[in-house]
PDB file of C-alpha atoms and ligand atoms in Angstrom:
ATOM      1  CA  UNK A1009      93.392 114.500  75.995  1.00 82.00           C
ATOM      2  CA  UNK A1010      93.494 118.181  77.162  1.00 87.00           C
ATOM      3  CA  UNK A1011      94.187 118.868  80.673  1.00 88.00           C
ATOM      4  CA  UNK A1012      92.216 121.599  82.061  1.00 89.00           C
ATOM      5  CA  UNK A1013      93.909 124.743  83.027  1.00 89.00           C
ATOM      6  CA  UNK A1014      94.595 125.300  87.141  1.00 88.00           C
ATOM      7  CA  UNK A1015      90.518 126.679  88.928  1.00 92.00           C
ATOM      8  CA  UNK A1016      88.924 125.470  85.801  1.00 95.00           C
ATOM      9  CA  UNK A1017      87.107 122.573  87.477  1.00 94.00           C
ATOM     10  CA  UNK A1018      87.133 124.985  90.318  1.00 95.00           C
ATOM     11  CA  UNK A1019      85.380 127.430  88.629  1.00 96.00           C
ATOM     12  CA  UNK A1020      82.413 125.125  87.116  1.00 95.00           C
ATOM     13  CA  UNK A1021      81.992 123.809  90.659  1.00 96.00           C
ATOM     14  CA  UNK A1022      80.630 127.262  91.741  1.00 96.00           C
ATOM     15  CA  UNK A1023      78.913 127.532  88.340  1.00 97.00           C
ATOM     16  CA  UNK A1024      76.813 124.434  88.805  1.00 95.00           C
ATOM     17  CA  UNK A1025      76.640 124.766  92.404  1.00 95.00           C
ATOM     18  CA  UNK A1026      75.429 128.230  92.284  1.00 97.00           C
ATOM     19  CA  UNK A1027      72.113 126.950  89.834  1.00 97.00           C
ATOM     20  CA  UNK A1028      71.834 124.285  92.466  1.00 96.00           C
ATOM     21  CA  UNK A1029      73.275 121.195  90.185  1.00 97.00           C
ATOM     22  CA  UNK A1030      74.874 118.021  91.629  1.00 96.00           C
ATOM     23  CA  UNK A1031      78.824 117.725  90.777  1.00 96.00           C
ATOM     24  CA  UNK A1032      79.462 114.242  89.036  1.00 97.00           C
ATOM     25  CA  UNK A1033      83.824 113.575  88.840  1.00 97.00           C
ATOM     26  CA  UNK A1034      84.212 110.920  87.019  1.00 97.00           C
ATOM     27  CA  UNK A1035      87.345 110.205  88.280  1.00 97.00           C
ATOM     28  CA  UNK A1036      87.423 106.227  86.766  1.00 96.00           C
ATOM     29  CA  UNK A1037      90.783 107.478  84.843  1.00 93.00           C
ATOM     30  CA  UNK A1038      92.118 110.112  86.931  1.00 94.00           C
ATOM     31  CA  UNK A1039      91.788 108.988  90.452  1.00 94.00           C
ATOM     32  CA  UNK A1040      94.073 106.576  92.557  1.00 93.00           C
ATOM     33  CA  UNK A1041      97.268 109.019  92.227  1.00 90.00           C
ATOM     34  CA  UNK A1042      97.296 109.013  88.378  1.00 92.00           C
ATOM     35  CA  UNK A1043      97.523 112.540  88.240  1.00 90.00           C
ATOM     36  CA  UNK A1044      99.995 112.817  90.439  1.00 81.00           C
ATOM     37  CA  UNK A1045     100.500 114.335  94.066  1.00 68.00           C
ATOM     38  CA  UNK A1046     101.639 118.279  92.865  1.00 52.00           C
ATOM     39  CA  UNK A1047     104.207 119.426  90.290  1.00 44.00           C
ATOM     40  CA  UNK A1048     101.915 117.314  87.426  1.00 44.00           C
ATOM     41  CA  UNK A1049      99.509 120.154  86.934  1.00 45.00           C
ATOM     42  CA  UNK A1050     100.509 122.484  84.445  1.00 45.00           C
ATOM     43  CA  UNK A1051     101.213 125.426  85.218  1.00 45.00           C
ATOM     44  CA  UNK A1052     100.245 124.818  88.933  1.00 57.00           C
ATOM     45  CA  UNK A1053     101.065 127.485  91.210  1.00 67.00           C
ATOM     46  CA  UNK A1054     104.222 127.091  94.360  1.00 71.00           C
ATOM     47  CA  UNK A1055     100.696 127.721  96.675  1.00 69.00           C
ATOM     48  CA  UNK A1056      98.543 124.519  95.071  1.00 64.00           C
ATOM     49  CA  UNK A1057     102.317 122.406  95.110  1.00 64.00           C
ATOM     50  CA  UNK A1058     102.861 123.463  98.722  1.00 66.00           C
ATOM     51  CA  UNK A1059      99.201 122.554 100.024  1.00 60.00           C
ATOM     52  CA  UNK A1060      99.319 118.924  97.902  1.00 58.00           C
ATOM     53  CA  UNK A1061     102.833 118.361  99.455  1.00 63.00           C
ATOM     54  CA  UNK A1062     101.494 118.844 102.943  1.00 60.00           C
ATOM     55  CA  UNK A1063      98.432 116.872 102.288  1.00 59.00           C
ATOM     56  CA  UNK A1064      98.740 114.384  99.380  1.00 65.00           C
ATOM     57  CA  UNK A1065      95.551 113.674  97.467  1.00 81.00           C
ATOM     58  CA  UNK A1066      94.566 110.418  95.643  1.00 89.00           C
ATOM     59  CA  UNK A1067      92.025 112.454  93.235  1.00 93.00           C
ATOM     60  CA  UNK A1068      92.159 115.244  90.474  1.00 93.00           C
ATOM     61  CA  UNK A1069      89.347 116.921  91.913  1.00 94.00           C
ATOM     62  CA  UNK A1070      91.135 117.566  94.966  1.00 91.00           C
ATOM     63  CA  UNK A1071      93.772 119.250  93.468  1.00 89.00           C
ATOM     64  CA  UNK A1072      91.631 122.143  93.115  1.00 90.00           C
ATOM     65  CA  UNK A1073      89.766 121.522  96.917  1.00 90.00           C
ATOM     66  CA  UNK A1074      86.743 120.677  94.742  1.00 95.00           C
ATOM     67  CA  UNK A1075      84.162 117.926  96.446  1.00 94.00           C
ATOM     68  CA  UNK A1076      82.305 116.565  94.342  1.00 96.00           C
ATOM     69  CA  UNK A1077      78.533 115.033  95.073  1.00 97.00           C
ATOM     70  CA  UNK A1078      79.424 111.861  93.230  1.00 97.00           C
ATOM     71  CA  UNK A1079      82.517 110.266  92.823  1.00 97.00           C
ATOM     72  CA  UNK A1080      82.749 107.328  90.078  1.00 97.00           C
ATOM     73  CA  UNK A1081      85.881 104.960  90.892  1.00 96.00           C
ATOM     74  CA  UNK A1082      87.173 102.054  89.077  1.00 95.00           C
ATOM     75  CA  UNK A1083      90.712 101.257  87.157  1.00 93.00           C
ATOM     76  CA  UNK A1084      93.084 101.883  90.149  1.00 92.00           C
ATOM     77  CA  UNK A1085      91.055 100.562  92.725  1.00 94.00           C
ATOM     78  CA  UNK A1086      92.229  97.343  92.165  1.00 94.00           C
ATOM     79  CA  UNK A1087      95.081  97.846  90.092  1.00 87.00           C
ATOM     80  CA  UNK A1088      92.860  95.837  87.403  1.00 86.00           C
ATOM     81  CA  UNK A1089      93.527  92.862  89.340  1.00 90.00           C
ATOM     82  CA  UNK A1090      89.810  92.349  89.465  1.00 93.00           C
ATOM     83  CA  UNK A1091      86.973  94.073  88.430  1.00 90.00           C
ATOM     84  CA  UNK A1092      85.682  96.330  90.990  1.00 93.00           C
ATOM     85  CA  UNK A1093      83.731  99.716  90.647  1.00 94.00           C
ATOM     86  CA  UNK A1094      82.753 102.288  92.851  1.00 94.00           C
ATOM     87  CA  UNK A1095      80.042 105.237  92.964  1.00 94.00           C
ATOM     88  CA  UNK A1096      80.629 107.593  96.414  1.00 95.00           C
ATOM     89  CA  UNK A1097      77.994 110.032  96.881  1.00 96.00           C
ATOM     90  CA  UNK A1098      77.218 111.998 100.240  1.00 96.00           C
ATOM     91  CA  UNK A1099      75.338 111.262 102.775  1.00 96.00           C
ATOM     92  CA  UNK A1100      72.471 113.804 101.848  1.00 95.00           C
ATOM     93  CA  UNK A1101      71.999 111.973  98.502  1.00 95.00           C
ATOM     94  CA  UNK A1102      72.367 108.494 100.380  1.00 94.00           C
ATOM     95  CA  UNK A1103      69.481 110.170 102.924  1.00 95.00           C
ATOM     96  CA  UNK A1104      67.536 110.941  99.518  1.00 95.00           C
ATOM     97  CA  UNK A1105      67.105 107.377  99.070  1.00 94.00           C
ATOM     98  CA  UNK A1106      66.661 106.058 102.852  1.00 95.00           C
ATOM     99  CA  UNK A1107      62.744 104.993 103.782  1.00 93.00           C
ATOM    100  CA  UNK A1108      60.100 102.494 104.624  1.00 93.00           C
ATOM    101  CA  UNK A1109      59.427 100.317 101.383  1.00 90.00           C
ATOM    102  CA  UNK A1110      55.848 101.526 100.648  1.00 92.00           C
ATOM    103  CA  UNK A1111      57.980 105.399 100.442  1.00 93.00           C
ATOM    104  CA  UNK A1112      59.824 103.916  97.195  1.00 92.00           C
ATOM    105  CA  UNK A1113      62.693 105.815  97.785  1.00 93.00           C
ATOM    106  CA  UNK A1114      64.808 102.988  97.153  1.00 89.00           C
ATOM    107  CA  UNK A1115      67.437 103.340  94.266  1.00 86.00           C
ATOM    108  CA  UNK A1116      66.343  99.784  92.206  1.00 84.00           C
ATOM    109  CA  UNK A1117      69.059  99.830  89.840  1.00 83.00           C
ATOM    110  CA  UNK A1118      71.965  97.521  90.669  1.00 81.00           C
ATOM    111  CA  UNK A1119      74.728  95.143  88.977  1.00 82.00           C
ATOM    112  CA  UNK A1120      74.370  91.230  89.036  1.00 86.00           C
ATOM    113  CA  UNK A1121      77.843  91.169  90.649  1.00 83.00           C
ATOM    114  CA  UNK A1122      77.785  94.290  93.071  1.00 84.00           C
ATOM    115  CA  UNK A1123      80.185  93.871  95.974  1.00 85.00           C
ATOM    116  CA  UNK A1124      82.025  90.963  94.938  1.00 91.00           C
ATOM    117  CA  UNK A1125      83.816  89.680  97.894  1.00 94.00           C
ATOM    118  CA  UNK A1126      86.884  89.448  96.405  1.00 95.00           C
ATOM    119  CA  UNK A1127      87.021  92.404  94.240  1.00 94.00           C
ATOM    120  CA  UNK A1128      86.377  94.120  97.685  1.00 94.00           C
ATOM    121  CA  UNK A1129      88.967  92.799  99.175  1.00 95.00           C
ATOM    122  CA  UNK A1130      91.654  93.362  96.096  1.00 96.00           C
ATOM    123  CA  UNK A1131      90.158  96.900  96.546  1.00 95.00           C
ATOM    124  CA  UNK A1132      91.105  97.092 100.388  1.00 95.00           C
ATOM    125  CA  UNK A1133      94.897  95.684  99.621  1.00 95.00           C
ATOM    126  CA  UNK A1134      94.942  98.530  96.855  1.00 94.00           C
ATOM    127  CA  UNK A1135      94.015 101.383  98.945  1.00 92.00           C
ATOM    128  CA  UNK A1136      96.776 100.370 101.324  1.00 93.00           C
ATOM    129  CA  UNK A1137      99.330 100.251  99.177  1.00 92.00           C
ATOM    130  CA  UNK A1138      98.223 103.169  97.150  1.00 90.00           C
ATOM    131  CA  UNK A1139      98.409 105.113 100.186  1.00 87.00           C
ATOM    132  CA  UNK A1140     102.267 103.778 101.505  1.00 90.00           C
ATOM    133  CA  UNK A1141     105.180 106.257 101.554  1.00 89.00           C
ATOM    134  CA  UNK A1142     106.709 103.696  99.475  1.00 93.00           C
ATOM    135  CA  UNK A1143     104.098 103.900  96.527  1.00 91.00           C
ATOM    136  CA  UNK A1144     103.881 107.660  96.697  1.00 88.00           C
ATOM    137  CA  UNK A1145     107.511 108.273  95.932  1.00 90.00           C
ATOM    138  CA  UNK A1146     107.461 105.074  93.331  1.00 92.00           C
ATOM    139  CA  UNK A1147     104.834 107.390  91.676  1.00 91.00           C
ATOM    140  CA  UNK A1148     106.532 110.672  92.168  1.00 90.00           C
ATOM    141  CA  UNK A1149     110.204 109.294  90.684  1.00 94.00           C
ATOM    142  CA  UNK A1150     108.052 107.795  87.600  1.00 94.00           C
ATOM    143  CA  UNK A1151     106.172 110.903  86.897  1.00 93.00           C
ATOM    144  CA  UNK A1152     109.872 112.449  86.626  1.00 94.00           C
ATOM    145  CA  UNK A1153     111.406 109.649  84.663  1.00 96.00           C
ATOM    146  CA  UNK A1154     108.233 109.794  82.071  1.00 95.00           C
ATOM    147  CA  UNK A1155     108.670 113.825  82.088  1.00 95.00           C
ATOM    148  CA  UNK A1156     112.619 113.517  80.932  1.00 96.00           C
ATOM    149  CA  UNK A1157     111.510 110.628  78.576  1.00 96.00           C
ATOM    150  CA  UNK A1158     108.868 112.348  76.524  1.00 96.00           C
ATOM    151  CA  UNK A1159     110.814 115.543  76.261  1.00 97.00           C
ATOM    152  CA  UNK A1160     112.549 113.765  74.119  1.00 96.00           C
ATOM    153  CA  UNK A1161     109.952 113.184  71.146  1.00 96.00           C
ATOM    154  CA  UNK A1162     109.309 116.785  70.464  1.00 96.00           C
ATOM    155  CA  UNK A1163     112.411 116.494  67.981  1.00 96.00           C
ATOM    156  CA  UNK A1164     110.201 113.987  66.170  1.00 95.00           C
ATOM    157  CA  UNK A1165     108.005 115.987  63.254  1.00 94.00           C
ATOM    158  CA  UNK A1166     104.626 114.298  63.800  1.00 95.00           C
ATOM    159  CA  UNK A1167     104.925 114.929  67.319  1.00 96.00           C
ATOM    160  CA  UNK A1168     102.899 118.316  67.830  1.00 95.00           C
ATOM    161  CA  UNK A1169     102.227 118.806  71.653  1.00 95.00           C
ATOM    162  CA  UNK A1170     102.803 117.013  74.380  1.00 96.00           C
ATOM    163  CA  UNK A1171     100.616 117.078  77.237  1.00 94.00           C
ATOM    164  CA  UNK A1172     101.368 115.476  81.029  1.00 93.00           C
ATOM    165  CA  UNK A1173      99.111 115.046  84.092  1.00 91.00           C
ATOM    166  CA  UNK A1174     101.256 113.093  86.740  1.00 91.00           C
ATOM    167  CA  UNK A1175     101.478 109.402  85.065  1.00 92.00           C
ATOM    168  CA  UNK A1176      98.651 110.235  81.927  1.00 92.00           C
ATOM    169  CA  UNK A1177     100.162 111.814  78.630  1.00 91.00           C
ATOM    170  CA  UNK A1178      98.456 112.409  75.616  1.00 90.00           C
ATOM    171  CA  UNK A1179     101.079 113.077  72.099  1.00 91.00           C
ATOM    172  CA  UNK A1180      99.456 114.806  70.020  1.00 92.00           C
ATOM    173  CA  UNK A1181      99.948 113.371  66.458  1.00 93.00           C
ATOM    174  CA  UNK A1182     100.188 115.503  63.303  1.00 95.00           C
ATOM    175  CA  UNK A1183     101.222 115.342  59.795  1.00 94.00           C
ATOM    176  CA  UNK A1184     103.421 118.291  60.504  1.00 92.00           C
ATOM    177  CA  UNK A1185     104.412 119.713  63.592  1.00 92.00           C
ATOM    178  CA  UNK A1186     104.617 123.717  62.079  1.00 93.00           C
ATOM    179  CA  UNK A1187     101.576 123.336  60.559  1.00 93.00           C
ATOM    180  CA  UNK A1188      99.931 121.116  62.964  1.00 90.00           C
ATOM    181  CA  UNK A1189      97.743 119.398  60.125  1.00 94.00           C
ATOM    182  CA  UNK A1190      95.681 116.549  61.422  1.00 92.00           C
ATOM    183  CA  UNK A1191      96.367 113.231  60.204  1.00 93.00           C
ATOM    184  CA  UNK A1192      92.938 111.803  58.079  1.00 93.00           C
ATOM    185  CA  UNK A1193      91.653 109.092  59.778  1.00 90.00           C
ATOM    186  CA  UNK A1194      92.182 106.869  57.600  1.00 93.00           C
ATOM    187  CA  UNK A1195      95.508 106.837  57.828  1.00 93.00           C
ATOM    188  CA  UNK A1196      95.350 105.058  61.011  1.00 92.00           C
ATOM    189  CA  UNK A1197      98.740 107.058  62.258  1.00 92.00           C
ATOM    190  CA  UNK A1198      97.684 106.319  66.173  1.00 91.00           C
ATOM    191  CA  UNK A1199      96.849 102.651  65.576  1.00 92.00           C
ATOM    192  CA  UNK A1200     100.087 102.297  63.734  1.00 92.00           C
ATOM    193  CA  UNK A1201     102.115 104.477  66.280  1.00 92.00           C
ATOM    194  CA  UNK A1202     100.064 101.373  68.798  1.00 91.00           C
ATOM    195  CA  UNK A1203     100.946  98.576  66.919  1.00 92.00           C
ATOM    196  CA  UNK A1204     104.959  99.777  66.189  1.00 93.00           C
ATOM    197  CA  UNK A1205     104.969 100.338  69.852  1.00 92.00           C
ATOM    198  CA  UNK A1206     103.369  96.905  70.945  1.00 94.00           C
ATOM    199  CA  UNK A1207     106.191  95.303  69.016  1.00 97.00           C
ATOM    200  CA  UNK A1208     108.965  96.803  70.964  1.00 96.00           C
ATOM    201  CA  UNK A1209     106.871  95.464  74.256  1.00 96.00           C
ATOM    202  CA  UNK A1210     104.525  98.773  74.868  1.00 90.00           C
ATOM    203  CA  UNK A1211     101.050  98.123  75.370  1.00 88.00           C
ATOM    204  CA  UNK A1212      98.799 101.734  74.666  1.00 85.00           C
ATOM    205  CA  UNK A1213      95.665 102.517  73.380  1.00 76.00           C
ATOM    206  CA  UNK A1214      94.761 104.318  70.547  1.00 69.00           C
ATOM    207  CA  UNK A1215      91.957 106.873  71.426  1.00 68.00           C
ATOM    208  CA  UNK A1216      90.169 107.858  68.223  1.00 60.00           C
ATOM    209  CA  UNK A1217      92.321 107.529  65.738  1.00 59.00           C
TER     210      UNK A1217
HETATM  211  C1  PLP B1953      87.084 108.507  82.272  1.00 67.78           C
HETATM  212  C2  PLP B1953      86.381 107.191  82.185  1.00 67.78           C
HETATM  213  N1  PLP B1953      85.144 107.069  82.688  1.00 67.78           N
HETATM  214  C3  PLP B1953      84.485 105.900  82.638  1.00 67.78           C
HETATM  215  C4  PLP B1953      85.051 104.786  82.072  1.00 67.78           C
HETATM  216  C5  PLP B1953      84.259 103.523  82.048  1.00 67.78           C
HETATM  217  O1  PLP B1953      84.563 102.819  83.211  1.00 67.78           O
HETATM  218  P1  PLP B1953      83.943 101.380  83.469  1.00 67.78           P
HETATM  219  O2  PLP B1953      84.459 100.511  82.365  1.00 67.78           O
HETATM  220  O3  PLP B1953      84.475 100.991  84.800  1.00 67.78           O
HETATM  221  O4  PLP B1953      82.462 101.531  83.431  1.00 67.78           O
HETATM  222  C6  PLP B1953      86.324 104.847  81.539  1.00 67.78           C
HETATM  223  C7  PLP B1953      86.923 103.668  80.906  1.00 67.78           C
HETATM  224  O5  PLP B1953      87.862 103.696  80.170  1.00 67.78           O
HETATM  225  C8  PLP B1953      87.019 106.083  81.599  1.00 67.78           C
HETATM  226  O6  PLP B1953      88.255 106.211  81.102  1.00 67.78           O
END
């Protein structure tokens, strides 16, 4: 996982913008607060930490003011309490689709369990409570206590970066940290660095290897 640098998603807004493309964030990871409110950009200028401190966002498009034409929500909505999924668009794409039935503007697709009541309403409870004072500074103190905690495995020789966006981090593993050599994927090292973890009670995901 490599964090983008600060006006990168900024910047390819106005690129596809200025040709006249739509702006999809698939925000299904990132959204709900994961990224954090401010300091969990890096390097994220005192002007970008002031503005999110004044106005606290729940998306990583917004840290950069960036609107995007689509939005595509799930994981945090509801906590994974129940499956729930959400696609925002604006209202000019919504109007795109809006007409008598012989016009066939309608948008066909759909999902056999779209708007499940009670997803919906795990959804609604979410929202609130991802959007509490309380919850905000539960995030903000963990995004701290996870910063001091994984400073400490850059001692550790596979470990060779470390990279932090509010409550995501990717560890980069490598068969040597001067060298940076990868690890052959056969060697399974982040299934086994998974699996040694899941015995001492931590539950992650490998992603690739
Ligand atoms: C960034 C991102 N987008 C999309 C998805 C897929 O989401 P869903 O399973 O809700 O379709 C995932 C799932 O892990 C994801 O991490």
């Amino acid at each position: 996982m490599i964090p983008q640098p600060e006006t990168w998603l900024k910047k390819v807004s106005e690129i596809a913008r200025g040709h006249g493309a739509l702006l999809i964030a698939d925000e299904v990871m990132t959204g709900f607060g994961r990224v954090g409110q401010a300091s969990s950009l890096s390097p994220t200028s005192k002007k970008t930490r002031d503005r999110l401190e004044a106005c606290p966002t729940l998306f990583a498009s917004h840290h950069e003011s960036v609107q995007p034409d689509f939005l595509c929500l799930a994981k945090g909505l509801t906590g994974g309490y129940l499956p729930m999924a959400a696609t925002l668009t604006t209202q000019k794409v919504f109007d795109a689709f809006l007409g008598e039935y012989h016009e066939f503007k309608t948008f066909f697709h759909g999902h056999s369990y779209t708007g499940n009541q009670l997803g919906a309403a795990a959804s609604l409870a979410s929202l609130e409570i991802l959007q509490s004072e309380k919850s905000i500074r539960a995030r903000q103190k963990l995004e701290t206590v996870l910063r001091g905690e994984l400073k400490s495995l850059w001692q550790l020789p596979n470990v060779g970066d470390i990279r932090q966006a509010g409550l995501i981090a990717g560890i980069e593993l490598v068969k040597d940290w001067r060298t940076r050599e990868a690890f052959a994927p056969r060697e399974r090292a982040g299934i086994r660095v998974c699996e040694a973890m899941a015995r001492r009670g931590v539950l992650t995901r490998p992603v690739g290897m």
